[in-house]
Coordinates of C-alpha atoms in Angstrom, one line a residue:
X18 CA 65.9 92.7 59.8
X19 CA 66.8 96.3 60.6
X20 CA 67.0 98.9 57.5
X21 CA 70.5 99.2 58.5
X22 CA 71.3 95.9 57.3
X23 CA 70.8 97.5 54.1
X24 CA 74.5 99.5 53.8
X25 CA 77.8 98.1 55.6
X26 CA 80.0 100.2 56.6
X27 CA 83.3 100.3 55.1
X28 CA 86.4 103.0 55.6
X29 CA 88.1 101.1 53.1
X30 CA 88.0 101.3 49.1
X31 CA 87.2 98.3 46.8
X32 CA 89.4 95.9 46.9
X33 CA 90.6 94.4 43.8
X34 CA 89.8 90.6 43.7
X35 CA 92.7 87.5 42.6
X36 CA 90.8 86.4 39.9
X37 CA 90.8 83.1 38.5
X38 CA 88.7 81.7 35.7
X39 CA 86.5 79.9 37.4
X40 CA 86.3 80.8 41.4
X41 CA 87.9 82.8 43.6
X42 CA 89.4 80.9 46.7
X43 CA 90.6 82.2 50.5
X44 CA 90.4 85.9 49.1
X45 CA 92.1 88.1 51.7
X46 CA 89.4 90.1 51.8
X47 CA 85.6 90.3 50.8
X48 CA 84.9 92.1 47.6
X49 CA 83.4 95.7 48.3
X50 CA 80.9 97.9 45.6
X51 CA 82.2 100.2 43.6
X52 CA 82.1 102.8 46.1
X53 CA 83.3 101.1 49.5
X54 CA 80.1 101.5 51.4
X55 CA 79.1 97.7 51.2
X56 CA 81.0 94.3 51.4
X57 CA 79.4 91.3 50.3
X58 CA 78.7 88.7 52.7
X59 CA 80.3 85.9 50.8
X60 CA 84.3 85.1 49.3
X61 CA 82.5 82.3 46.8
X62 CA 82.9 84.2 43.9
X63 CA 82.8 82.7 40.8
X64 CA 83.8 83.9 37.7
X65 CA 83.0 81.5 34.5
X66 CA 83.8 82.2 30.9
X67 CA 81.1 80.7 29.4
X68 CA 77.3 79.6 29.4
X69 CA 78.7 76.5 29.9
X70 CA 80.0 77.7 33.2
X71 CA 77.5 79.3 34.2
X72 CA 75.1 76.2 33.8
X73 CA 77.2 73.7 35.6
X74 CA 77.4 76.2 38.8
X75 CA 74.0 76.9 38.4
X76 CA 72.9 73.3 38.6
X77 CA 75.7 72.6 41.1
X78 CA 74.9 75.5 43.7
X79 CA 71.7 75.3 46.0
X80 CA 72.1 79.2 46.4
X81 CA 73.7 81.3 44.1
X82 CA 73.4 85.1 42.7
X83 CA 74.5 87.1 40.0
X84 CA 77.0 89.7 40.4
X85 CA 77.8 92.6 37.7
X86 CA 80.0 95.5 38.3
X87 CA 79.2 96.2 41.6
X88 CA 77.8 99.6 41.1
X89 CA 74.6 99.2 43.2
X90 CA 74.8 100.8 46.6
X91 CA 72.2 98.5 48.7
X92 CA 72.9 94.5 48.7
X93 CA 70.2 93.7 45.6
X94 CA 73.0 91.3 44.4
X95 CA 74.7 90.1 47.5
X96 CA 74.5 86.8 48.6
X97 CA 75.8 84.9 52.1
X98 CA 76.0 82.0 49.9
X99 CA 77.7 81.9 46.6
X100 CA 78.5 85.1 43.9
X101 CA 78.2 83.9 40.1
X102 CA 80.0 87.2 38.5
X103 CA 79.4 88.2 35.1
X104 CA 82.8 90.0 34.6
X105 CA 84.1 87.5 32.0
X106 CA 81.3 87.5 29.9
X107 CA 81.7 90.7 28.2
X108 CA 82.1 89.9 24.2
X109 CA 79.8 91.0 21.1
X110 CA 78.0 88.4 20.0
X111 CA 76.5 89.9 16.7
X112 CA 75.4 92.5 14.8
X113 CA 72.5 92.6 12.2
X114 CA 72.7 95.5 10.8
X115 CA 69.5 94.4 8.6
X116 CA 67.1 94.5 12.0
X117 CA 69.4 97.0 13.7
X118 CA 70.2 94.9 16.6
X119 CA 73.3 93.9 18.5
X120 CA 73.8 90.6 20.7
X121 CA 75.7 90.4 23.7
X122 CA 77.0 88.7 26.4
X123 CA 75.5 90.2 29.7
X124 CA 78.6 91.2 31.5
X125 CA 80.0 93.6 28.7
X126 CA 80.1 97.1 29.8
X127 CA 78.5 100.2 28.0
X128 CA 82.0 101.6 28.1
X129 CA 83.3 98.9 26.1
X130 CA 80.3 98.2 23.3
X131 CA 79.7 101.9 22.8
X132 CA 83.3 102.7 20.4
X133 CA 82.5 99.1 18.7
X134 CA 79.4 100.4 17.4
X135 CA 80.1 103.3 16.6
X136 CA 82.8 101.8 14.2
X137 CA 80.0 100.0 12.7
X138 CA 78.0 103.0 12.2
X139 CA 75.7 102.3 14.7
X140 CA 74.4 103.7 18.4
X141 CA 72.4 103.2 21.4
X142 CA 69.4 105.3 21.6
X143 CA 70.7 106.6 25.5
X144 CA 73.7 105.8 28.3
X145 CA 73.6 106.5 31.9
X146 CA 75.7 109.2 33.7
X147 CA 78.5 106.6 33.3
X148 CA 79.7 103.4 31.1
X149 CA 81.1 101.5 33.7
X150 CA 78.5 99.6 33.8
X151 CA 77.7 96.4 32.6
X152 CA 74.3 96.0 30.4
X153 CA 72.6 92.8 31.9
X154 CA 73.1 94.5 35.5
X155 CA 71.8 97.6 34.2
X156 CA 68.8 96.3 32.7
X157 CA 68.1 94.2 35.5
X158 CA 67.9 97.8 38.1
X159 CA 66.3 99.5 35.5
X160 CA 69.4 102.0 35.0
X161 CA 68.7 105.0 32.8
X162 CA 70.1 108.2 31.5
X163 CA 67.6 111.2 30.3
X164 CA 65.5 112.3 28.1
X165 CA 61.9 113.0 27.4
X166 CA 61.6 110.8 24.8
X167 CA 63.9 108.2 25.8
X168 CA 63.5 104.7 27.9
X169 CA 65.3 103.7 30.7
X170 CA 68.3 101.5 28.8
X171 CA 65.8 98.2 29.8
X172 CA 63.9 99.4 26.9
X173 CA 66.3 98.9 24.6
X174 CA 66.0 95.3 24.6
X175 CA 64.5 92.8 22.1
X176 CA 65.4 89.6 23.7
X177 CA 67.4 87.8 26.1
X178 CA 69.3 84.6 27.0
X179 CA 68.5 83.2 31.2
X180 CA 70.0 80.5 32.8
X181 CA 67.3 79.2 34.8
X182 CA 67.5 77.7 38.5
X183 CA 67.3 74.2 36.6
X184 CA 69.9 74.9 34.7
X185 CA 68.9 75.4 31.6
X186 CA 68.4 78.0 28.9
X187 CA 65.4 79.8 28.3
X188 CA 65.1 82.5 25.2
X189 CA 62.8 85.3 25.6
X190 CA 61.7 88.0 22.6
X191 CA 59.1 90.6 21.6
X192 CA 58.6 88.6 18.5
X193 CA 58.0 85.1 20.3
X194 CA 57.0 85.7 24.1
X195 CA 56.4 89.9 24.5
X196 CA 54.7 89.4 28.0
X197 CA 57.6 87.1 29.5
X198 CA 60.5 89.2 28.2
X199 CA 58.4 92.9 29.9
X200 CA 58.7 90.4 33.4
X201 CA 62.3 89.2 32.9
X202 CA 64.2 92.3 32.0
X203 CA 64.0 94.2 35.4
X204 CA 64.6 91.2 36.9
X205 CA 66.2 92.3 39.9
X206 CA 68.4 89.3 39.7
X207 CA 65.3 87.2 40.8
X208 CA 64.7 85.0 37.6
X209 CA 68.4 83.7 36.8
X210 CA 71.9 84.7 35.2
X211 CA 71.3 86.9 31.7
X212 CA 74.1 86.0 29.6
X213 CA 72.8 87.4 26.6
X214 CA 71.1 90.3 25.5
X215 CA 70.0 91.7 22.4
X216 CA 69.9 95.4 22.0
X217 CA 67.7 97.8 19.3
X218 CA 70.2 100.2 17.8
X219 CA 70.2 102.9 15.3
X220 CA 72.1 104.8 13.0
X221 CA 75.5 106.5 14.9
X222 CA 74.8 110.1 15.6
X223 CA 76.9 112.8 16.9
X224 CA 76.4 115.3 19.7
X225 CA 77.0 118.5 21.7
X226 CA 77.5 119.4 25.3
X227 CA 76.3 123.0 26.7
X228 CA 76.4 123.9 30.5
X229 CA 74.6 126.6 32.0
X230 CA 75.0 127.7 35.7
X231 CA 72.7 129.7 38.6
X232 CA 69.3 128.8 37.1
X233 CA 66.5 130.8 39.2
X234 CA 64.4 128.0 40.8
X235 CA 61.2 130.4 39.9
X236 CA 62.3 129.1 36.0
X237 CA 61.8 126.0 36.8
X238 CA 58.7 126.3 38.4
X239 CA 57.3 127.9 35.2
X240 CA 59.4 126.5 32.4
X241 CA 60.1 122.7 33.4
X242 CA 58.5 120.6 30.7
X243 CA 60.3 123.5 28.2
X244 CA 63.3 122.8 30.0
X245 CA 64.3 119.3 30.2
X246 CA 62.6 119.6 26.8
X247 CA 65.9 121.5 25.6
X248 CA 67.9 119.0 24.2
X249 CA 68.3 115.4 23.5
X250 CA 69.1 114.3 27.3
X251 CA 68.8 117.2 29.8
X252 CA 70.2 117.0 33.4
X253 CA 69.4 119.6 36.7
X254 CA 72.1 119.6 39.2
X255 CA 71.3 121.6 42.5
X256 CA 72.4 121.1 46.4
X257 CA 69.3 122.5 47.7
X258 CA 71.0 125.5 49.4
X259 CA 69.9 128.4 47.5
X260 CA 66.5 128.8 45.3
X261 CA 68.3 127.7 41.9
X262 CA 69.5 125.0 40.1
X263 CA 73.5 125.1 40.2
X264 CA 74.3 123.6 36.9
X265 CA 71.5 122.5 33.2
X266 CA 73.4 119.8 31.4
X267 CA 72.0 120.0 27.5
X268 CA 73.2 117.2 25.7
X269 CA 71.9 117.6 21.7
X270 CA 72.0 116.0 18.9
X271 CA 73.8 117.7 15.9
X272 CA 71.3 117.8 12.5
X273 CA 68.5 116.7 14.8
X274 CA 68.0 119.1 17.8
X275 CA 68.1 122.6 18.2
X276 CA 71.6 124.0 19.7
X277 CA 71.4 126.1 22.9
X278 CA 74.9 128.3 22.6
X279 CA 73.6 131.6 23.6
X280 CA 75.2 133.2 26.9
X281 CA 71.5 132.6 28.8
X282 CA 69.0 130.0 29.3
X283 CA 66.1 130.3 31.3
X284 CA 68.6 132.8 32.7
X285 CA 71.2 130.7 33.4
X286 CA 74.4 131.7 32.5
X287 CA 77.1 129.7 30.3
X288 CA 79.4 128.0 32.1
X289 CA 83.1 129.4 30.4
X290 CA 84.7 126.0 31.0
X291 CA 84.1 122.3 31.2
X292 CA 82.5 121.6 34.8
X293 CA 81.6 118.6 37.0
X294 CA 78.7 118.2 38.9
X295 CA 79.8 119.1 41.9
X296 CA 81.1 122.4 40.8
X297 CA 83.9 122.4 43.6
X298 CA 85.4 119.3 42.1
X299 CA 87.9 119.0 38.4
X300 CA 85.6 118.5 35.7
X301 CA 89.1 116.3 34.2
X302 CA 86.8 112.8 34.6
X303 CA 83.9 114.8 32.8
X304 CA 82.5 114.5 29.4
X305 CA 83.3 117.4 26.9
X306 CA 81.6 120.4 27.5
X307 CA 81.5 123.6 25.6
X308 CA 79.6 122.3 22.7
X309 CA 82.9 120.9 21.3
X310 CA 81.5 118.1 19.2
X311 CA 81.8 114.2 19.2
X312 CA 80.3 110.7 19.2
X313 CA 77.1 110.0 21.0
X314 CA 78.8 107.9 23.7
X315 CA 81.3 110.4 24.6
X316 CA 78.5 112.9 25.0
X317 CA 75.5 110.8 26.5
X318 CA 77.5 109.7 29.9
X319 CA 78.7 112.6 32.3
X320 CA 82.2 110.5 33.0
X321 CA 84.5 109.0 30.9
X322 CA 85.5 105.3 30.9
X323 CA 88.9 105.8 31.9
X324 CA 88.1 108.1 35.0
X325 CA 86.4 107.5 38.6
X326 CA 82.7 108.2 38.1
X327 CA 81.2 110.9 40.6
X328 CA 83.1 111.4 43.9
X329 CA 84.2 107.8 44.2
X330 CA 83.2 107.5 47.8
X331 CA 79.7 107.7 48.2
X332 CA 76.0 106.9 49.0
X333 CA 73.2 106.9 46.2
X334 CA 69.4 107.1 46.3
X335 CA 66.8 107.9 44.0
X336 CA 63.1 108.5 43.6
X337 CA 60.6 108.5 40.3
X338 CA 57.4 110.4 40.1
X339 CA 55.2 110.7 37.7
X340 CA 56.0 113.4 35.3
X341 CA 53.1 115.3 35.8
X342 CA 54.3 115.7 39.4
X343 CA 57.7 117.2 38.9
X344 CA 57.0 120.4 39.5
X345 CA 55.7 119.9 42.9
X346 CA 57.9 117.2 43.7
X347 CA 61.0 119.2 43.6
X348 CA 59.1 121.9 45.8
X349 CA 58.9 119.3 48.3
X350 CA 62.3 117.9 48.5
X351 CA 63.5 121.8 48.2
X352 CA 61.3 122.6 51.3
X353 CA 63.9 119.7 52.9
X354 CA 67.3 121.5 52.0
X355 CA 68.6 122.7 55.1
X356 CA 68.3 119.1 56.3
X357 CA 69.7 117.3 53.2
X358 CA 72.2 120.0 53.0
X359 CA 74.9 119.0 55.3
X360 CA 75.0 115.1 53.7
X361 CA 74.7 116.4 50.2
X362 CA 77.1 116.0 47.4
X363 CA 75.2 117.2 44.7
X364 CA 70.9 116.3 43.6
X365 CA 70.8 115.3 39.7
X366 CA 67.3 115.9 38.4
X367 CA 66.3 113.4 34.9
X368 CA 63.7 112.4 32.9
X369 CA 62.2 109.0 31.1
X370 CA 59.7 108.1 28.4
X371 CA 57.3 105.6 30.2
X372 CA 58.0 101.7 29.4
X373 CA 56.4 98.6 29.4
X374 CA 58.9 96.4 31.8
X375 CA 56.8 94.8 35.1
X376 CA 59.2 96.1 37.5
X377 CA 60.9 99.1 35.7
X378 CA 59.6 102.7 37.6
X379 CA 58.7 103.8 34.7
X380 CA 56.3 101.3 33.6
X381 CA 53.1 103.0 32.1
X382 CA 54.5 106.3 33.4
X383 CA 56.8 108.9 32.2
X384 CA 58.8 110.0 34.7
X385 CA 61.2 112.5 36.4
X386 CA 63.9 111.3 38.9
X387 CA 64.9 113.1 41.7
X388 CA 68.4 111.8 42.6
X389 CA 71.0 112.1 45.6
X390 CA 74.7 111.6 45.8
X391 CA 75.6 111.4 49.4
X392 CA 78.3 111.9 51.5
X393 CA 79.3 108.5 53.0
X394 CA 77.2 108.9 56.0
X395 CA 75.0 106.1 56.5
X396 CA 73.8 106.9 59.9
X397 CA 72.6 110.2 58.5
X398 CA 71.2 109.3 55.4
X399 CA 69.5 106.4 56.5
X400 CA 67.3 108.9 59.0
X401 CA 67.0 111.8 56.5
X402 CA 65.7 108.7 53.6
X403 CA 62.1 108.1 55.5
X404 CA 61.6 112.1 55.9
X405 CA 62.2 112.3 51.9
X406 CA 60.2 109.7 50.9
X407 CA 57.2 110.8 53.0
X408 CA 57.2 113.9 51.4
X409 CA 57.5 112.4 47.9
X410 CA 54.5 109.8 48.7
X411 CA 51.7 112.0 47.6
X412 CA 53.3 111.3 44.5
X413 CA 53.7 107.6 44.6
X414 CA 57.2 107.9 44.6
X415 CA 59.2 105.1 43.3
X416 CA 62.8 104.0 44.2
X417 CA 65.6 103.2 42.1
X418 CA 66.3 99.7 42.5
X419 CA 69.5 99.7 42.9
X420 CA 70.1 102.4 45.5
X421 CA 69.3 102.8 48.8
X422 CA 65.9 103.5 50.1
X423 CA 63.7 102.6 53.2
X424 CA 60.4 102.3 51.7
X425 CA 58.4 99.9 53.5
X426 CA 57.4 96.5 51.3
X427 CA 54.3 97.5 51.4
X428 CA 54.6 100.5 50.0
X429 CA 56.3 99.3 46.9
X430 CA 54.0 96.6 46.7
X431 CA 51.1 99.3 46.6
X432 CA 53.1 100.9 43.4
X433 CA 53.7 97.8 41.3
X434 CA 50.8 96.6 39.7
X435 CA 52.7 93.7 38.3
X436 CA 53.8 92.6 41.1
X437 CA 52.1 89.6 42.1
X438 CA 52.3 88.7 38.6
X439 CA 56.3 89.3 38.3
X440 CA 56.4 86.7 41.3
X441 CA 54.6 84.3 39.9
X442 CA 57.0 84.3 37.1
X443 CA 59.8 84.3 39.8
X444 CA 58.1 81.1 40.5
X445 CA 57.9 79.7 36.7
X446 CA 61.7 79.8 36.6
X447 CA 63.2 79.3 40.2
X448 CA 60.7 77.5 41.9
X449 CA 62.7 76.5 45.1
X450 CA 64.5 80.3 45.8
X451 CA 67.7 79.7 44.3
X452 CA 68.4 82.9 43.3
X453 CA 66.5 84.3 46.5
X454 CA 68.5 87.1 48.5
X455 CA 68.0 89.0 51.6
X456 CA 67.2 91.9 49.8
X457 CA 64.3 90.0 47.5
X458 CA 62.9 88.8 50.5
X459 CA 62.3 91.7 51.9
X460 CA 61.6 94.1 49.5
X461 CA 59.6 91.8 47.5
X462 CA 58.1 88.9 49.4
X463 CA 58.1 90.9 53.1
X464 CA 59.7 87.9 55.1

């Protein structure tokens, strides 16, 4: 099957599904992502409201996959059979605020268990750029946020709830089975439905937002550990088409980290007003800026809830390397600009502690991410992808799972370690493929 199969086209936006409790029948139209570039290739959609549900579809359906919020941008949880969406499966289970946990259902969004515990007077340790997104699905991708000390948001969890091809319910914890949960949380959809998730939290903090523009690309080269060292979660934007880094995101935490409000840094200049990433476009969707302070999940995530993340309409990829190579990796993908240029929307540069999880990126490797939000060209992007990742793979570049890539199977299998491992647990809990997709087999079982 031809890497193209990977993104279908779409000139439309996502259409909003008629929604019933339990399945969605003769929808007028397929349900899209988030961003309009793909269209699932099935209109069984289900959408239960309970475990209970989700069992008796499980056992019921030959084929079947678990859908979140649709905010991947290749088809890692599309299915030609049947969709088992998580949407309803959004409340708070518990909290024990003894053990500093919370319990969840799968499908709640960040956007949506963020204010409750910060009520409670308690946080998540990181969010990604934005809380639209649910926590199973995110865990499952191995979403992150930023931060030299801090996980992808997988790492945040202490045990989990699966509904297994079989059927039934399988509990998996650091306290009882360690190994089995560090296989099952990047799951990649693979192992069954998560429908719930327990969470480490911590006391509720609040933070700060500075933005600095026109960093010399020379600072980078010299300073880069200082710099994404700066504050609590530290972003780079740049397009690639000058030798700097258009906009330093410093997110800090007040009492804890050190505040950067003076007019340079690294000689980057202070932004005068709240910005978006892609300067050209109104920051209004954006996070405060200005060092204006406020809770941790109104600083942590570029967008707000209540706004269209990003652009909207767009392509995503993204690549990890090993920290130690961020430096030169960045040169490399900089040496590329004039190409990447003209399909660009904007390059976000992170960073993340190294992890335990099988299949997360990061796993036994801290890492910095070298991201790109594309124009909706898939023609283009899909030729300028293998040109990028060969001159990432002195680094052993890894892709976000979720996003779209052309890495060849064997390439990733070459950068997993757990691989074979992970798919004999594939095997453990969906022995006949149930949960199998196009995408698993070929990214993961090259067929």
């Amino acid at each position: 099957m031809k890497r193209k199969t990977f993104i279908q086209l779409s000139t439309t936006l996502m259409a909003t599904p008629l929604l019933s409790s339990f399945k969605v029948l003769d929808q007028p139209e397929r349900l899209k992502n988030w961003a309009g570039n793909l269209t699932y290739s099935t209109d069984h959609v289900f959408y239960p409201k309970s475990v209970d549900e989700v069992q008796q579809l499980i056992k019921k359906h030959s084929k079947i996959k678990p859908l979140g919020t649709k905010h991947c941008f290749n088809a890692i949880a599309d299915s030609k059979d049947n969709l088992l969406s998580t949407r309803y499966l959004n409340k708070v289970i518990s909290l024990d605020k003894k053990a500093k946990t919370v319990t969840v259902e799968g499908g709640i969004k960040y956007g949506e268990l963020a204010p409750y515990l910060h009520k409670q007077g308690f946080a998540l340790p990181n969010l990604a750029s934005l809380p639209h997104i649910s926590v199973a699905g995110s865990c499952t991708t191995a979403t992150h946020g930023s931060g030299v000390k801090n996980g992808n948001l997988a790492s945040a969890v202490t045990a989990m709830e699966i509904v297994i091809a079989d059927g039934s319910i399988v509990h998996l914890s650091k306290a009882a089975n360690a190994e089995k949960l560090n296989a099952a949380v990047v799951s990649l959809g693979a192992i069954g439905v998560i429908t719930k998730v327990t969470l480490q939290v911590e006391p509720t903090y609040m933070m700060r937002q500075r933005v600095f523009t026109d960093m010399p690309m020379a600072q980078v080269k010299q300073h880069f550990e200082k710099i994404v060292s700066a504050g609590y979660s530290v972003s780079l934007f740049t397009d690639w088409q000058k030798d700097s880094i258009n906009e330093v995101w410093i997110k800090s935490r007040i009492g804890t980290d050190k505040d950067e409000n003076g007019p340079e840094f690294y000689g980057a200049k202070a932004a005068k007003k709240n910005l978006h990433p892609i300067i050209a476009l109104s920051a209004e969707n954006c996070t405060e800026q200005m060092g204006v302070p406020g809770p941790w999940y109104e600083r942590l995530p570029h967008f707000k809830m209540g706004f269209t993340p990003s652009s909207g309409k767009e392509l995503q990829s993204e690549y990890f390397v090993p920290m130690r190579h961020a430096v030169e990796a960045i040169e490399a993908v900089a040496s590329l600009g004039k190409q990447i240029g003209p399909h660009l929307f904007i390059t976000e540069i992170r960073t993340i502690a190294a992890d335990s999880l099988w299949m997360s990126p990061c796993h036994n490797q801290a890492s910095v991410t070298i991201h790109f939000t594309w124009k909706q060209e898939t023609e283009a992007v899909l030729k300028l992808l293998p040109v990028i990742e060969k001159e990432l793979s002195p680094f052993n570049a890894r892709p976000h799972w979720g996003k779209i890539f052309t890495m060849a199977p064997k390439v990733l299998e070459s950068r997993y370690e757990k691989l074979d491992d992970f798919k004999k647990t594939i095997a453990e809990y969906d022995p006949h493929g149930k949960f199998r997709n196009g995408f698993l087999n070929r990214e993961i079982y090259n067929v």
